[in-house]
CSV table of C-alpha atoms in Angstrom, one decimal:
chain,number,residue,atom,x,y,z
A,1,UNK,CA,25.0,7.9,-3.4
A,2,UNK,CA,27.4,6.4,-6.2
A,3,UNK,CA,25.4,8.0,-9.3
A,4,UNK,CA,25.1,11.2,-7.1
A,5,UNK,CA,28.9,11.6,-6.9
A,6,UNK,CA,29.5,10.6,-10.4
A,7,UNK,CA,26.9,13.3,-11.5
A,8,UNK,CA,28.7,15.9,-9.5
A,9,UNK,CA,31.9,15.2,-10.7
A,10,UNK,CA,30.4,15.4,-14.3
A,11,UNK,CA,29.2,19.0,-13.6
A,12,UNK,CA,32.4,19.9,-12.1
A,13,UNK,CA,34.7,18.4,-15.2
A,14,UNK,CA,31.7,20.6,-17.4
A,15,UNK,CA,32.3,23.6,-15.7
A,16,UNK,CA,36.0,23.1,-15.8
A,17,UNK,CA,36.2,22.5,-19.9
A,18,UNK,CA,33.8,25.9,-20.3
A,19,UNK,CA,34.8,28.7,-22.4
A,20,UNK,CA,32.9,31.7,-21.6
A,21,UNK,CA,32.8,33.2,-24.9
A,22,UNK,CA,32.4,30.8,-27.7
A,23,UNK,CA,29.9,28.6,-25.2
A,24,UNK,CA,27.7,31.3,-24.0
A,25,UNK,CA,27.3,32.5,-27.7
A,26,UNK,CA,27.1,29.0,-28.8
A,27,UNK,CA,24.1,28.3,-26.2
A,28,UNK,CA,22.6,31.4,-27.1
A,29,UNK,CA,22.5,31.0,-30.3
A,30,UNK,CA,20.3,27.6,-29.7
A,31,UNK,CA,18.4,29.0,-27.3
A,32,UNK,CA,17.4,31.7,-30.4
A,33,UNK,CA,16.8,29.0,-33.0
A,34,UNK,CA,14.4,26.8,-30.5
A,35,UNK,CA,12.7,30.1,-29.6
A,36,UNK,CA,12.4,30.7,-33.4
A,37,UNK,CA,11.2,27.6,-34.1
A,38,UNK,CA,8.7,27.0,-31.5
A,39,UNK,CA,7.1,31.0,-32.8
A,40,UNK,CA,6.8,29.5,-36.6
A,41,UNK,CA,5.2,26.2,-34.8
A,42,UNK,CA,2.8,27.5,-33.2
A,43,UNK,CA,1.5,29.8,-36.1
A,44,UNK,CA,1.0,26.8,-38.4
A,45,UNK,CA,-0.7,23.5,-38.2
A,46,UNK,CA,2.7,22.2,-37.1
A,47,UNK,CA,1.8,22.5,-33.4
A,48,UNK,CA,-0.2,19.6,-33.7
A,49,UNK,CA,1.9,17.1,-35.8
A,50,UNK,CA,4.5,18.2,-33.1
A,51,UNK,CA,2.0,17.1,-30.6
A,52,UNK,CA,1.7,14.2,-32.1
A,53,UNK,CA,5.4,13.0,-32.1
A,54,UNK,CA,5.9,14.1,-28.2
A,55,UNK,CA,3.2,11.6,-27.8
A,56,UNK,CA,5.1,8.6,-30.0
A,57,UNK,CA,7.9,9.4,-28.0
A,58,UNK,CA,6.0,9.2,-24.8
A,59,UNK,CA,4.8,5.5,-26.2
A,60,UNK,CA,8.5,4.5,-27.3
A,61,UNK,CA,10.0,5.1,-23.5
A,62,UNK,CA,7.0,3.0,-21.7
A,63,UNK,CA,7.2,0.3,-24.5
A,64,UNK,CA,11.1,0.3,-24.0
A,65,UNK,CA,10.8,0.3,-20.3
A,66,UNK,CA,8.2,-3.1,-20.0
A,67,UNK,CA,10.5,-4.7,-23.1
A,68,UNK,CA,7.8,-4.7,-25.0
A,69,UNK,CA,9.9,-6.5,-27.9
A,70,UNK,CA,7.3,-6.9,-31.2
A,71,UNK,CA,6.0,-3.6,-30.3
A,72,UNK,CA,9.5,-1.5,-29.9
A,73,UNK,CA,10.8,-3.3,-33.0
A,74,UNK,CA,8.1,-1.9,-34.8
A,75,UNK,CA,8.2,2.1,-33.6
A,76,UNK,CA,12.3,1.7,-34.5
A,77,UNK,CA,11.3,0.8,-38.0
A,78,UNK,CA,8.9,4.0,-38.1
A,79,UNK,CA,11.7,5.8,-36.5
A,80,UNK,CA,14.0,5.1,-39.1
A,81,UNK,CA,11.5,6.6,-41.7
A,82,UNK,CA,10.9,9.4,-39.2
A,83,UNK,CA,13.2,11.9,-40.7
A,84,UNK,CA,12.3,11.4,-43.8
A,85,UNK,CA,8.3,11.5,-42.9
A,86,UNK,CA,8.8,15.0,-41.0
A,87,UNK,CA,10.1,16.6,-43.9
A,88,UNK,CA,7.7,15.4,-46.3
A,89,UNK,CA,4.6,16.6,-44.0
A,90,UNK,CA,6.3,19.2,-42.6
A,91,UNK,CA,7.4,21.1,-46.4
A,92,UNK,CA,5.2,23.7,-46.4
A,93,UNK,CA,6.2,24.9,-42.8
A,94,UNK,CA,9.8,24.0,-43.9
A,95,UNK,CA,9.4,26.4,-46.9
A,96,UNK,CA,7.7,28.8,-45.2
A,97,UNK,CA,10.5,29.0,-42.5
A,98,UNK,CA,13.1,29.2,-44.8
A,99,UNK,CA,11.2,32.3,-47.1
A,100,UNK,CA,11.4,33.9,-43.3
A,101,UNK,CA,14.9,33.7,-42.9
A,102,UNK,CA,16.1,34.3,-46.4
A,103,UNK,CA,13.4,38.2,-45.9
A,104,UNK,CA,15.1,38.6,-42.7
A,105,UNK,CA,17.5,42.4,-43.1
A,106,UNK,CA,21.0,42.1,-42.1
A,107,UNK,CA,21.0,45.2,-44.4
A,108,UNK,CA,18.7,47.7,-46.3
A,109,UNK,CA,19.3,46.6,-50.2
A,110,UNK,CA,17.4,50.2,-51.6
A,111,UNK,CA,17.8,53.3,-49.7
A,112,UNK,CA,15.5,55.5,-48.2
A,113,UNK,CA,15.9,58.1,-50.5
A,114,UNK,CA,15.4,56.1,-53.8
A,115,UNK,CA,12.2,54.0,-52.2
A,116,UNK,CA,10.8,57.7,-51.6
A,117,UNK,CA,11.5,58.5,-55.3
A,118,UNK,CA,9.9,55.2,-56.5
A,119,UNK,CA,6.9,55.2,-54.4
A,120,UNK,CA,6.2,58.8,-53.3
A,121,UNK,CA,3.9,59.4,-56.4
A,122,UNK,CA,2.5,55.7,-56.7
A,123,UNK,CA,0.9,55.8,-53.6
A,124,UNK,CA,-1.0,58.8,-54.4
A,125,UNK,CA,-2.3,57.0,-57.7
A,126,UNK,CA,-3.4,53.9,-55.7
A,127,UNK,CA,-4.8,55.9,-53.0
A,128,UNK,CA,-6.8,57.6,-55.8
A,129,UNK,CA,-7.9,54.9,-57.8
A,130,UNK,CA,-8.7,52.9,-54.7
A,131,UNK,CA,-11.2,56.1,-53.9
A,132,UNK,CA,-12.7,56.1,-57.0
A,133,UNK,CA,-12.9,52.3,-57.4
A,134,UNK,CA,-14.2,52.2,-54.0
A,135,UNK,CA,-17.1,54.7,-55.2
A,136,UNK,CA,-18.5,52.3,-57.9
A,137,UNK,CA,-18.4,48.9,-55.7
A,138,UNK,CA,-15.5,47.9,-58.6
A,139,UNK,CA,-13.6,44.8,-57.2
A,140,UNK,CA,-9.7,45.3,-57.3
A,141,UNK,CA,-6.8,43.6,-56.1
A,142,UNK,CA,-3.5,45.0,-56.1
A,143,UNK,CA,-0.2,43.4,-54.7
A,144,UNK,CA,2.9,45.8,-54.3
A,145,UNK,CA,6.7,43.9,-54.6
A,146,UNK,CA,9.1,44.7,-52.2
A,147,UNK,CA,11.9,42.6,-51.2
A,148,UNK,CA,10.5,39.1,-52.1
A,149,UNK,CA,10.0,39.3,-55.8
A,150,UNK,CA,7.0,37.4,-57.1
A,151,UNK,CA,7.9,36.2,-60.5
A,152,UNK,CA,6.2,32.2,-59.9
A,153,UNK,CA,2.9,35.1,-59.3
A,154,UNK,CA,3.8,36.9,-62.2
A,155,UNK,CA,4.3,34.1,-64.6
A,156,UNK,CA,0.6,33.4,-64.5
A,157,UNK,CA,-0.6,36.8,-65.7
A,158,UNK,CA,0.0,39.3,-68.7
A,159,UNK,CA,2.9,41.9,-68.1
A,160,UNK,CA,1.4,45.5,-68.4
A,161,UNK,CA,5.2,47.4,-67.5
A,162,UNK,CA,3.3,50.7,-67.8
A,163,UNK,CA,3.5,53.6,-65.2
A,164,UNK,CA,0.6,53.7,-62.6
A,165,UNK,CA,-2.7,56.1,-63.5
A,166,UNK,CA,-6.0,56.2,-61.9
A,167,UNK,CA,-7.5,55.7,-65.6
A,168,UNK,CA,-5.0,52.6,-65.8
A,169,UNK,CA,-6.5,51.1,-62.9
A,170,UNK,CA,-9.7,51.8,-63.1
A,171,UNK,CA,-9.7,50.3,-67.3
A,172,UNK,CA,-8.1,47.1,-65.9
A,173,UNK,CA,-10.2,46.5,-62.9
A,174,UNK,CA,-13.6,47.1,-65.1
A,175,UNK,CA,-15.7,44.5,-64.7
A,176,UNK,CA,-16.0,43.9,-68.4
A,177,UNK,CA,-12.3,44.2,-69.0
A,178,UNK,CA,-10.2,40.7,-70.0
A,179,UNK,CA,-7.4,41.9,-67.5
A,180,UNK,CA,-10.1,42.1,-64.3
A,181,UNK,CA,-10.1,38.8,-63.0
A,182,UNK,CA,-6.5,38.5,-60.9
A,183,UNK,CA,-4.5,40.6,-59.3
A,184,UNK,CA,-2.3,43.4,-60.3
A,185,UNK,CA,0.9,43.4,-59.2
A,186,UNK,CA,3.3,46.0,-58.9
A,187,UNK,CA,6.8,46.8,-59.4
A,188,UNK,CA,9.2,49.2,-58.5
A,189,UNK,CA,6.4,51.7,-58.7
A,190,UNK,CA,4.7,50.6,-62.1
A,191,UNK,CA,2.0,48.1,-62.8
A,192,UNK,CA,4.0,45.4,-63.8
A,193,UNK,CA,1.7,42.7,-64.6
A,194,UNK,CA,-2.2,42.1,-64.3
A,195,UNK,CA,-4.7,39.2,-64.1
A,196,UNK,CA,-2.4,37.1,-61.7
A,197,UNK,CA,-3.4,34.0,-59.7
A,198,UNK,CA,-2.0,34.3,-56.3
A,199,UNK,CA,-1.9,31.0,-53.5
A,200,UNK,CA,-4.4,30.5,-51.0
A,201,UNK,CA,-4.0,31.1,-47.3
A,202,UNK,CA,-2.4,28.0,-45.2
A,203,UNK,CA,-5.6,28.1,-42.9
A,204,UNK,CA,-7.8,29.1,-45.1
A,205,UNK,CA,-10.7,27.3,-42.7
A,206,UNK,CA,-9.8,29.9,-39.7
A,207,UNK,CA,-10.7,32.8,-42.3
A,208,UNK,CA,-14.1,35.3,-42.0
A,209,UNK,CA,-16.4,33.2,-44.2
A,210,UNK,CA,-17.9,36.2,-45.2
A,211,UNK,CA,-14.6,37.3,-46.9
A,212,UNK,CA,-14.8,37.0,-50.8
A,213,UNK,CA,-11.9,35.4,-53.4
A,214,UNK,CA,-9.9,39.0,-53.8
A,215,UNK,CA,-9.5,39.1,-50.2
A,216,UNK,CA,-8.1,35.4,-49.4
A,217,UNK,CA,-6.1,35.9,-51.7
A,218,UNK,CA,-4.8,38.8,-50.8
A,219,UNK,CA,-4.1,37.1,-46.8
A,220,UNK,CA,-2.6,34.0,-48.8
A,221,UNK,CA,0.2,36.1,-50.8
A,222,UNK,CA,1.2,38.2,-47.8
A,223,UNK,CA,1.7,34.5,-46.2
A,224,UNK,CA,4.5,33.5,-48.8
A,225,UNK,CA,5.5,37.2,-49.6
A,226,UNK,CA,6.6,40.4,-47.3
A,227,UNK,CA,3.9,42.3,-50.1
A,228,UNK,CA,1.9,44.4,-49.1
A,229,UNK,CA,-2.2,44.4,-50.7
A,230,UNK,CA,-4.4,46.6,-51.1
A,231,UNK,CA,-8.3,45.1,-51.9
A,232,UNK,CA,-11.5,46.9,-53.2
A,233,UNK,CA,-14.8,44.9,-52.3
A,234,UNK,CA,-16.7,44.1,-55.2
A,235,UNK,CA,-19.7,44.3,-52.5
A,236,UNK,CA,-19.7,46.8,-50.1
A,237,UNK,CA,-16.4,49.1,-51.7
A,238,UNK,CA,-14.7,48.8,-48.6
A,239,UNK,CA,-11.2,49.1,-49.0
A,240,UNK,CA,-8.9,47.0,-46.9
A,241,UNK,CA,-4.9,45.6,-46.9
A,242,UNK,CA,-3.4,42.5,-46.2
A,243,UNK,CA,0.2,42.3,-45.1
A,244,UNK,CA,2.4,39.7,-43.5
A,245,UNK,CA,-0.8,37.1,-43.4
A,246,UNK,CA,-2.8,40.1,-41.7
A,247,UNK,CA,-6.1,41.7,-42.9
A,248,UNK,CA,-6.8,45.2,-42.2
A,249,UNK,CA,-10.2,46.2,-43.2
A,250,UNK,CA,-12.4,49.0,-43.5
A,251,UNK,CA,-9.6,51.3,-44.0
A,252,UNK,CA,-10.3,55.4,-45.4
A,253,UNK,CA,-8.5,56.9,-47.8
A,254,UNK,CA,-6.1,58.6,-45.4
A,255,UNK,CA,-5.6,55.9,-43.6
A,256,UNK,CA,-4.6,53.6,-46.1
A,257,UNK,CA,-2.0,56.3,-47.4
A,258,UNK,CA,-0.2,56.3,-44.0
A,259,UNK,CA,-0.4,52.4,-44.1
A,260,UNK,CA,1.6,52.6,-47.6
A,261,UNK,CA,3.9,54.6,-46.3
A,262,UNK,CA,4.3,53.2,-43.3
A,263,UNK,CA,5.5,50.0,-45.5
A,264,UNK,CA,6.9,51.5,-48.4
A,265,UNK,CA,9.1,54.2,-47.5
A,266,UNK,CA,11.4,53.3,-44.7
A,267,UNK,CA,12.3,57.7,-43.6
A,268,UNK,CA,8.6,57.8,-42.7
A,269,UNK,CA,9.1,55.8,-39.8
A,270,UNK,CA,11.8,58.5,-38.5
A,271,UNK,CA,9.7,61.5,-39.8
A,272,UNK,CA,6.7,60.7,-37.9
A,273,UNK,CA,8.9,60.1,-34.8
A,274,UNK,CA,11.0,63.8,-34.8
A,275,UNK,CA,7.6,65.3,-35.9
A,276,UNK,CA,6.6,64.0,-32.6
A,277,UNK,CA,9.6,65.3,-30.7
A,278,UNK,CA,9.4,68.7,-32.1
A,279,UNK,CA,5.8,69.0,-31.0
A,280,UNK,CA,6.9,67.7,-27.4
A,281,UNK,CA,9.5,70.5,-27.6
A,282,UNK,CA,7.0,73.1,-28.8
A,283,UNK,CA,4.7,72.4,-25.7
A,284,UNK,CA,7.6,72.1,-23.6
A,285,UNK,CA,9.0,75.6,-24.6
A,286,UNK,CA,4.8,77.3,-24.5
A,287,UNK,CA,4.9,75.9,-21.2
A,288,UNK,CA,7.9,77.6,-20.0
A,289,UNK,CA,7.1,81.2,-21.8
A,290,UNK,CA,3.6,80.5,-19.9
């Protein structure tokens, strides 16, 4: 009955000490990074090393509770090491979080207009070349920068710095040529480097195992990178693209020319929604002439 009261009077001395501004936002803004954390967990092998220390701290309370003394000074010595032991296992997730939060857009860095001016024409020349490669069974791998540069990427291929062609891509990506085997990546809408080695996926084991080199490593680089891919099967000339650590295969023409866009140039999201609203308005306004 003592504890009881004690506990109440703690509530009550909590409740009288709270500030409704500054603690709301200050719980809320927990409440966000646990809610982040626990998304990026459970999208990586992390879920189960976090598994895994729930469970140690499971053991610690029970050996704690029957004074287990050998066996609680032991798990205090691995304790101690803990901190150090999470972040050494846990650096790729670590990284990974961190490349996530440094992508996230408190504000647009290029605007609308310029991105249209850079990529308007570009996407019609991969669109192209990705026809025409597709048409020959030519294997092609090409990685478009946005916001995340990829200079570590670019390091390991030759820079090209030339503007985009059909004839360019399709001399590159020849089977024969010295350039062909890697990726191409580009920049600001020119082919800024060729023959690059990108990472492999973080799961690499969960992937299609039907799915060749060009198109894991297209999955791995949207992992580390907010690119966006585009791959040519060297088998079957489908064409797909891989973005934020997606595939999207099978894709026509047409289809992957709305994709780009979709990524690329930020107005199309607002042009494809008032083209919407004026048709609604059109039907609305047959309707009532009807």
């Amino acid at each position: 009955m003592q504890s009881l009261s004690q506990f109440m009077s703690e509530i009550q001395l909590a409740a009288s000490d709270y500030h409704v501004i500054v603690d709301t936002l200050d719980i809320a803004l927990i409440a966000y990074v646990i809610y982040k954390g626990i998304l990026i967990i459970r999208e990586t092998r992390a879920g189960q090393l976090v598994k895994g220390l729930f469970l140690m701290g499971g053991i610690y309370l029970v050996v704690a509770l029957l004074q287990m003394r050998t066996t609680l000074w032991l798990l205090n010595r691995v304790f101690e090491m803990g901190i150090i032991a999470v972040i050494i296992v846990f650096q790729p997730e670590l990284r990974s979080a961190l490349e996530r939060v440094g992508r996230t857009k408190v504000w647009h860095s290029e605007s609308a207009v310029r991105r249209s001016a850079i990529w308007h024409e570009p996407i019609s020349v991969i669109c192209e070349s990705a026809q025409r490669l597709s048409i020959t069974a030519t294997g092609a791998l090409i990685v478009i920068e946005r916001e995340v540069k990829l200079g570590e990427q670019i390091r390991t291929g030759v820079i090209v710095d030339a503007l985009p062609s059909p004839e360019l891509f399709c001399n590159i990506f020849f089977k024969n040529s010295p350039l062909h085997d890697g990726a191409m990546i580009m920049r600001d809408g020119k082919v800024y480097a060729a023959a690059c080695f990108l990472p492999k996926p973080k799961q690499e084991e969960d992937i299609d195992k039907h799915l060749g080199s060009r198109h894991r490593a297209a999955i791995g680089i949207s992992e580390v990178s907010d690119s966006v891919t585009v791959v040519v099967s060297e088998e079957t000339g489908g064409v797909s693209l891989a973005v934020n650590g997606r595939l999207i295969r099978n894709l026509s023409i047409e289809k992957l020319r709305t994709t780009l866009e979709y990524y690329l140039i930020p107005q199309v999201k607002e042009e494809t929604r008032e083209r919407k609203q004026g048709l609604f308005k059109k039907r609305e306004r047959t309707e009532k002439e009807k």
